[in-house]
Short mmCIF file of C-alpha atoms in Angstrom, two decimals:
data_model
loop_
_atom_site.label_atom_id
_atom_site.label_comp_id
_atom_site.label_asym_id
_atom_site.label_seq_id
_atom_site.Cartn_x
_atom_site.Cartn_y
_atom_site.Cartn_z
CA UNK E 1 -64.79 -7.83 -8.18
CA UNK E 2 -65.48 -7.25 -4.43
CA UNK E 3 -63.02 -4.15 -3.05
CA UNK E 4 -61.77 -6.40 -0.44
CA UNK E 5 -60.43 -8.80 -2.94
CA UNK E 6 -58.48 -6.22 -5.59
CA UNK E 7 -56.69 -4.50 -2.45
CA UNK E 8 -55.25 -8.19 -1.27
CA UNK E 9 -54.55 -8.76 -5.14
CA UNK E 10 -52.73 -5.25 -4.66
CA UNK E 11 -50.64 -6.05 -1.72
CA UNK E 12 -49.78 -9.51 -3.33
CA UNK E 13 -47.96 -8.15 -6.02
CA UNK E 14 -46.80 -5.39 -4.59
CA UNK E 15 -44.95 -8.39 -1.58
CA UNK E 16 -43.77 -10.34 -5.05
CA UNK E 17 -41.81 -6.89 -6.68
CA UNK E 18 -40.17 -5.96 -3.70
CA UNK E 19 -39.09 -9.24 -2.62
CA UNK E 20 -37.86 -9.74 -5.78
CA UNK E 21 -35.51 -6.52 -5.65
CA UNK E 22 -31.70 -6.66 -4.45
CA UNK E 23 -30.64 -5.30 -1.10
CA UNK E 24 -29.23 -2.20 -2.18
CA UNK E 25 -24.81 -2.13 -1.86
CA UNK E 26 -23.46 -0.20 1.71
CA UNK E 27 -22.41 3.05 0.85
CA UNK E 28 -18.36 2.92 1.31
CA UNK E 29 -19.27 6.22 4.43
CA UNK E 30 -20.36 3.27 6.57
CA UNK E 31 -16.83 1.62 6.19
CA UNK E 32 -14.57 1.91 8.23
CA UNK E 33 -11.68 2.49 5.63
CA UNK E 34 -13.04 3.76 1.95
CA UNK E 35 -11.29 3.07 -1.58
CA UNK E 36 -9.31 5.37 -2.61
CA UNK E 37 -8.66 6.34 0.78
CA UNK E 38 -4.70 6.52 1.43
CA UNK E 39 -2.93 4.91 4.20
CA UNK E 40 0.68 6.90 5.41
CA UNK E 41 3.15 4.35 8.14
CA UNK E 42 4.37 6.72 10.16
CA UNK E 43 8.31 5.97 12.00
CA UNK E 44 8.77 8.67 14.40
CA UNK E 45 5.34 9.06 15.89
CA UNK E 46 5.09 5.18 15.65
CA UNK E 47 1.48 5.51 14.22
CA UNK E 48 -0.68 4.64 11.02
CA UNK E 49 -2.68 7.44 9.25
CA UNK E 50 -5.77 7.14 7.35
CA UNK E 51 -6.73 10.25 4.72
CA UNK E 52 -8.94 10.55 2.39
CA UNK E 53 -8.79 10.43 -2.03
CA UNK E 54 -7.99 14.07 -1.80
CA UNK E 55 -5.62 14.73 1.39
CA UNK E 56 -7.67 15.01 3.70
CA UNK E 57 -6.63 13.63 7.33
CA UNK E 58 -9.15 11.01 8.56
CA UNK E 59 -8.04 9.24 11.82
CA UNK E 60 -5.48 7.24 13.25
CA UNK E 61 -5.98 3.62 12.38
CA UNK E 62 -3.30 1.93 14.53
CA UNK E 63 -0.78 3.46 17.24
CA UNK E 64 2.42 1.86 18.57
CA UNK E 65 2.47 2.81 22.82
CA UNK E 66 5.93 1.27 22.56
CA UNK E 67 8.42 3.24 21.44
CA UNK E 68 11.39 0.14 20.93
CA UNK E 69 8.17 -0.92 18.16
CA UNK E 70 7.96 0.94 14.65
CA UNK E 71 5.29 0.74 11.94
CA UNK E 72 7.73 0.92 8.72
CA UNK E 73 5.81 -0.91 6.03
CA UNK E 74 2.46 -0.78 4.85
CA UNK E 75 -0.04 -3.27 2.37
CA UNK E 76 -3.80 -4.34 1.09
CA UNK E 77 -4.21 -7.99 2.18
CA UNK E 78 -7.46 -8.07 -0.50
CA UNK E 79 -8.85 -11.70 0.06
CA UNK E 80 -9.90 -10.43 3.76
CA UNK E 81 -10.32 -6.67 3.34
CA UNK E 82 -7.23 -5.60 5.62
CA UNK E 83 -5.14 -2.97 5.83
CA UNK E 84 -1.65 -5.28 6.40
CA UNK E 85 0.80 -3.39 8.88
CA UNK E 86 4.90 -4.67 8.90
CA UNK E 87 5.99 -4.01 12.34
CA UNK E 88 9.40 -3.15 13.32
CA UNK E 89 10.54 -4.28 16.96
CA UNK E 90 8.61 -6.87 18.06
CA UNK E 91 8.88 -8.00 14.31
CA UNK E 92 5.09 -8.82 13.19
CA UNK E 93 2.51 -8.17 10.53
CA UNK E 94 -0.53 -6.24 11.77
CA UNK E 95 -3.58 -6.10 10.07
CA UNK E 96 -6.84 -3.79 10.58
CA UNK E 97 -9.93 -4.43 8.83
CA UNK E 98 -11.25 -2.02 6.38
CA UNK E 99 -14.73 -2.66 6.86
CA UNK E 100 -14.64 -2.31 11.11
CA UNK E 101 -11.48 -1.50 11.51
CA UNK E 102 -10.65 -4.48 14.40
CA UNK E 103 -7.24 -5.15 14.57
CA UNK E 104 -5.70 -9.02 14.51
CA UNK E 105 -2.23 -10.70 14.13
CA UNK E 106 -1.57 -11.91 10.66
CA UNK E 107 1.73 -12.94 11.18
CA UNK E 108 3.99 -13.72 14.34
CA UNK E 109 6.65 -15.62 12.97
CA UNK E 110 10.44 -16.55 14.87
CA UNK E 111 11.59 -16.20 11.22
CA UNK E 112 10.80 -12.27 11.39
CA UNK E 113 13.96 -11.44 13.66
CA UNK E 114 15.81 -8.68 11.15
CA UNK E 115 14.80 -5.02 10.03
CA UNK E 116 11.15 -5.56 8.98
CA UNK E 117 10.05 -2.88 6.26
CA UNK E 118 7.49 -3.59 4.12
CA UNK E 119 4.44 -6.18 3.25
CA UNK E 120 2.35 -7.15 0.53
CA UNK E 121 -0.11 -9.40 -1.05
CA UNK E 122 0.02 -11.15 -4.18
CA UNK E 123 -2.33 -12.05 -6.20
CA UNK E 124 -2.19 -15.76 -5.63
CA UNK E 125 -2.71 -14.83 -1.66
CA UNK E 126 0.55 -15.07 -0.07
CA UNK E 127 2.14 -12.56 1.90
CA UNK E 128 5.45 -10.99 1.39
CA UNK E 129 8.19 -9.49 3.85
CA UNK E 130 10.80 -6.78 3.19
CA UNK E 131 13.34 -7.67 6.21
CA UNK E 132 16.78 -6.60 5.80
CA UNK E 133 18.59 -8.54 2.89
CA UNK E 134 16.40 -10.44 1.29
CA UNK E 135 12.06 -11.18 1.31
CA UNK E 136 10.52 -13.61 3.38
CA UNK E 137 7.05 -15.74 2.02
CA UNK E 138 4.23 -16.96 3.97
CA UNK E 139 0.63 -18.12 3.27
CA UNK E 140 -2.27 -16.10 3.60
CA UNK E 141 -2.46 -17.75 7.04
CA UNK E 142 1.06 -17.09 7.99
CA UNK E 143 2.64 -19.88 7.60
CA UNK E 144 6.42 -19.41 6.65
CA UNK E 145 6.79 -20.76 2.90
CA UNK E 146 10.33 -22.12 2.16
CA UNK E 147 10.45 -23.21 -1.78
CA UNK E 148 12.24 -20.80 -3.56
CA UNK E 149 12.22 -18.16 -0.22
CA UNK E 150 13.74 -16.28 1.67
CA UNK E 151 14.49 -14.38 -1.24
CA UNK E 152 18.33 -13.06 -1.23
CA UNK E 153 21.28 -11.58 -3.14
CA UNK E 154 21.94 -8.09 -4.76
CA UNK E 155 18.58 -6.65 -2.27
CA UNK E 156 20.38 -5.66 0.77
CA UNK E 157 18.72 -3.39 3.38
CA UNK E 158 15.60 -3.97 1.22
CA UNK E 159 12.59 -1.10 1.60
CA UNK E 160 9.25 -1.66 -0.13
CA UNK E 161 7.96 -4.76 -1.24
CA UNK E 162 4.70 -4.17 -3.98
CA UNK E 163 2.44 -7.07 -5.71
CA UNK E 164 1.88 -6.73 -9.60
CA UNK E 165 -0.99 -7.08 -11.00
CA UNK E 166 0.43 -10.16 -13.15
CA UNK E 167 1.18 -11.77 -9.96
CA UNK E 168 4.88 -11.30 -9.51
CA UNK E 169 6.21 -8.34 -7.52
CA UNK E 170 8.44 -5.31 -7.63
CA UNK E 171 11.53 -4.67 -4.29
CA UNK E 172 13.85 -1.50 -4.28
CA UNK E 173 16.66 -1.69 -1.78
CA UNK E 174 19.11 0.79 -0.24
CA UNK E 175 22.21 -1.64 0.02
CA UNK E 176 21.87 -3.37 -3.11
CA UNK E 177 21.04 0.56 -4.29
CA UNK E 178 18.39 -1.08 -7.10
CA UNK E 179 14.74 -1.32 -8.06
CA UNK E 180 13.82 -5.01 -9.48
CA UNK E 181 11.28 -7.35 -10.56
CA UNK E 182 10.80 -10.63 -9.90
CA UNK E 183 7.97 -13.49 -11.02
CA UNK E 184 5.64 -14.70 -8.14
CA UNK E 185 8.29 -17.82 -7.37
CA UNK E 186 11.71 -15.17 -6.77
CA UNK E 187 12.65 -15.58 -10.23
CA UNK E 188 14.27 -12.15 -11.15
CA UNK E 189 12.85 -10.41 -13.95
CA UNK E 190 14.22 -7.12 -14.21
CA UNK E 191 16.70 -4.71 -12.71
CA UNK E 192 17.83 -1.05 -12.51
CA UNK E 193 19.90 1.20 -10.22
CA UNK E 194 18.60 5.13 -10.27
CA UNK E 195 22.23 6.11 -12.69
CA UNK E 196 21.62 9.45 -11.13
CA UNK E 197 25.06 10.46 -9.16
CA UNK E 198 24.62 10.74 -5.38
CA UNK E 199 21.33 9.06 -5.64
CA UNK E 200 21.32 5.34 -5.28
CA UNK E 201 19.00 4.51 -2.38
CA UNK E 202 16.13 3.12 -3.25
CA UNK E 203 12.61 3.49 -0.99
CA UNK E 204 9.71 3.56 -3.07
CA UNK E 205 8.63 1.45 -5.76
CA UNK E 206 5.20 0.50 -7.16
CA UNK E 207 3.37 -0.57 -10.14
CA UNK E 208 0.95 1.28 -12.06
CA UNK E 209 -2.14 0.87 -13.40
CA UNK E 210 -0.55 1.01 -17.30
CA UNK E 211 2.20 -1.72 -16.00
CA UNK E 212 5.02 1.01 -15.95
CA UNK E 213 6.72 1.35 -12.74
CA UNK E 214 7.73 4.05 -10.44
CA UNK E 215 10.60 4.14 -7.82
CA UNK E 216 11.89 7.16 -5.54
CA UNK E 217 15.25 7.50 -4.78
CA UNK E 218 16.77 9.57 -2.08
CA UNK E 219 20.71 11.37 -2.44
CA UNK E 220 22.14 13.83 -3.64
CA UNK E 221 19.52 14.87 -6.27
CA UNK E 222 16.43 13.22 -4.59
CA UNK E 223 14.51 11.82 -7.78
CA UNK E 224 11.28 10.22 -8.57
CA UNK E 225 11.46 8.08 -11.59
CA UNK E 226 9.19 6.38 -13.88
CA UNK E 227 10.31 3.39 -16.43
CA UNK E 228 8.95 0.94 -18.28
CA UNK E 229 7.43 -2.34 -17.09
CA UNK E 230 10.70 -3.94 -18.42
CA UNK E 231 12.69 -1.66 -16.60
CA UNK E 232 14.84 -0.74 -19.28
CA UNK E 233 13.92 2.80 -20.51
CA UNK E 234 13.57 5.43 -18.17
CA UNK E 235 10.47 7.84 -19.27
CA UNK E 236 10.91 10.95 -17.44
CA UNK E 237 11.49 11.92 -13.77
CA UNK E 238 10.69 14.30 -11.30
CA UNK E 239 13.03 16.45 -8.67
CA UNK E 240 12.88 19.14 -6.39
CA UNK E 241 14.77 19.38 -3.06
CA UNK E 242 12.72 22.42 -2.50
CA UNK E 243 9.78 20.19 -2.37
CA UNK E 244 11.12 16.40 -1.78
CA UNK E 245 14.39 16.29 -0.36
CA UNK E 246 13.74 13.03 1.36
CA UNK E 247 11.51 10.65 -1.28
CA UNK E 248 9.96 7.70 0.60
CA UNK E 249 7.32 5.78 -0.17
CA UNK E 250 5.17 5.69 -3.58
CA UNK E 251 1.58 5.04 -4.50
CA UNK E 252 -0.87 5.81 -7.74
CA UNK E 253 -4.07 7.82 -6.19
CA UNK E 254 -7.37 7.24 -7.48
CA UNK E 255 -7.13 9.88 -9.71
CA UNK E 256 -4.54 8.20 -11.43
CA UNK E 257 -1.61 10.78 -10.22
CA UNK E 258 1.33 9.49 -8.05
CA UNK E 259 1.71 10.56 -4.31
CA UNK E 260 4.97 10.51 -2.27
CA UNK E 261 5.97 10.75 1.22
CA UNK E 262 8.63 13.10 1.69
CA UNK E 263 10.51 12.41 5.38
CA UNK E 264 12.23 15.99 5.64
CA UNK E 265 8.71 18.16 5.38
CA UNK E 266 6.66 15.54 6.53
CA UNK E 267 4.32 16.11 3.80
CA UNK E 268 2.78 14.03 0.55
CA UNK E 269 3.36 15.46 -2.64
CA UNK E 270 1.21 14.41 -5.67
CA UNK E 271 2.88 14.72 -9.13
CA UNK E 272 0.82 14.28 -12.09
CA UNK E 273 1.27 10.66 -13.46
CA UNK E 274 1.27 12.07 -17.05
CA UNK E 275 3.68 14.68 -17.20
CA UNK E 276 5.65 14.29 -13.78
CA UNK E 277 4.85 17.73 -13.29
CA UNK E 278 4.08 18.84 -9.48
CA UNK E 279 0.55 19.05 -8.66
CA UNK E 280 0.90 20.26 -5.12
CA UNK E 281 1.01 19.12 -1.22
CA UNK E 282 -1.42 16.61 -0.81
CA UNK E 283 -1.52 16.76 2.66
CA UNK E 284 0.74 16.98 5.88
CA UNK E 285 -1.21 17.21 9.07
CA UNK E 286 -0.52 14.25 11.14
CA UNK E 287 2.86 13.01 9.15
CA UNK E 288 5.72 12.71 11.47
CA UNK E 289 8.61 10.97 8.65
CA UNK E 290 6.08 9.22 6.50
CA UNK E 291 7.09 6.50 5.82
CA UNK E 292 5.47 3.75 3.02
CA UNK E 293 1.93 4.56 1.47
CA UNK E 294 -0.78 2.33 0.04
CA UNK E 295 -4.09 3.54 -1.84
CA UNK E 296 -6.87 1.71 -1.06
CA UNK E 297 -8.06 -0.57 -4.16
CA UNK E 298 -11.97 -0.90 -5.10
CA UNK E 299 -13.07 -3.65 -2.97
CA UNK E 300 -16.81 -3.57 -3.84
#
């Protein structure tokens, strides 16, 4: 066979195999926010910090020039890759994209006119809102929904507002001093005060990847707890004024360990998810009284 001919044969199938091969998947450096990553609201610096799976600080991802506006609540919106962002003030739900990091409006609504606190996404898409008493609902548009919501009674000066993974969600409230679960409709499932004297106010609550859930409450003995998904029987606890004397918000790292914001030290402390033993100070540059925290899922 002539030379000329085998080399074009060559090339030829060499044009077919790598043609036929997938482009290869980004590497999560060239995002602009990483999973795992772990997202801090700050109130009296009026900002939004970014650090890494291990503590380390990143950047700032959003920063309130107005001072009368505060950045109290924070959430994953995961059908459009944003970091969501409850303002306080001009009351409004921010959101900044984890793959660019641009910042849009997800919702402005005349509805949001209380003490906004926090946001997040369930798994059917829509959006919820911590404001003062009760939770507001709106479409993964922000549109207000109005069957079933705005969610009232027994959640006064409500905190944190978390999606579970079976689509229904979990609140903890100061006022109505309680952590609760509800169905994705506002159907209460489950509810629990902290039964620790002096400590009733409740600021943190999430769900974990086993389904149990974990709430921080702040008084007298400051006290992270951890219960079953039923809410019924409390597992075991951690506290140490020493350490958290002012329990905020509450996330599950990637490692699987828990991480609070403390609002006294300005610092994260990571407890092991296991035990509820201390593991140590995550991290604390850039923290001026953290606030809420979210973890950034796997989006790949």
């Amino acid at each position: 066979m002539p030379k000329f001919i085998t080399q074009a044969l060559i090339l030829i199938s060499f044009l077919a195999v790598t043609s036929c091969k997938q482009e290869p998947t980004p590497s999560t450096s060239s995002f602009y926010i990483s999973p795992g990553d772990i997202v801090v609201t700050n109130i009296t610096n009026d900002s939004v910090i970014l650090y890494s799976s291990t503590g380390e600080f990143k950047k700032v991802i959003y920063d309130l020039e107005n001072n009368a506006e505060v950045p109290y609540g924070v959430g994953w919106k995961h059908d459009t890759l944003e970091v969501m962002v409850a303002v306080d003030g001009s009351d409004r739900v921010m959101g900044i994209s984890a793959i660019d990091g641009s910042v849009r409006t997800i919702i402005q609504s005349a509805s949001l006119s209380g003490s906004i606190r926090g946001v997040t996404q369930l798994v059917d898409g829509s959006i919820l809102v911590a404001e003062s008493n009760g939770i507001e609902k709106f479409t993964t548009n922000g549109v207000r929904v109005t069957d079933g919501f705005p969610l009232n009674g027994g959640i006064n000066n409500v905190e944190n507002v978390f999606a579970k993974a079976d689509g229904g969600f979990v609140v903890c409230a100061r006022g109505g001093d309680v952590t609760r679960t509800y169905e994705a409709d506002g159907t209460m499932e489950n509810s629990t005060a902290s039964g620790i004297g002096g400590t009733t106010d409740g600021y943190g609550c999430t769900e974990l990847d086993d389904g149990t859930i974990a709430s921080a409450w702040s008084g007298s003995t400051d006290t992270i707890s951890f219960y079953d998904s039923g809410l019924t029987s409390l597992g075991y606890s951690y506290n140490d004024t020493s350490l958290l004397p002012s329990p905020r918000g509450i996330a599950q790292l990637a490692n699987g360990n828990i991480v609070v914001a403390d609002a006294t030290y300005h610092h994260l402390v990571e407890i092991d998810a296991g035990s509820g033993d201390f593991v140590g100070i995550l991290a604390s540059s850039g923290l001026s009284t953290p606030n809420q925290i979210i973890v950034i899922p796997d989006y790949l």
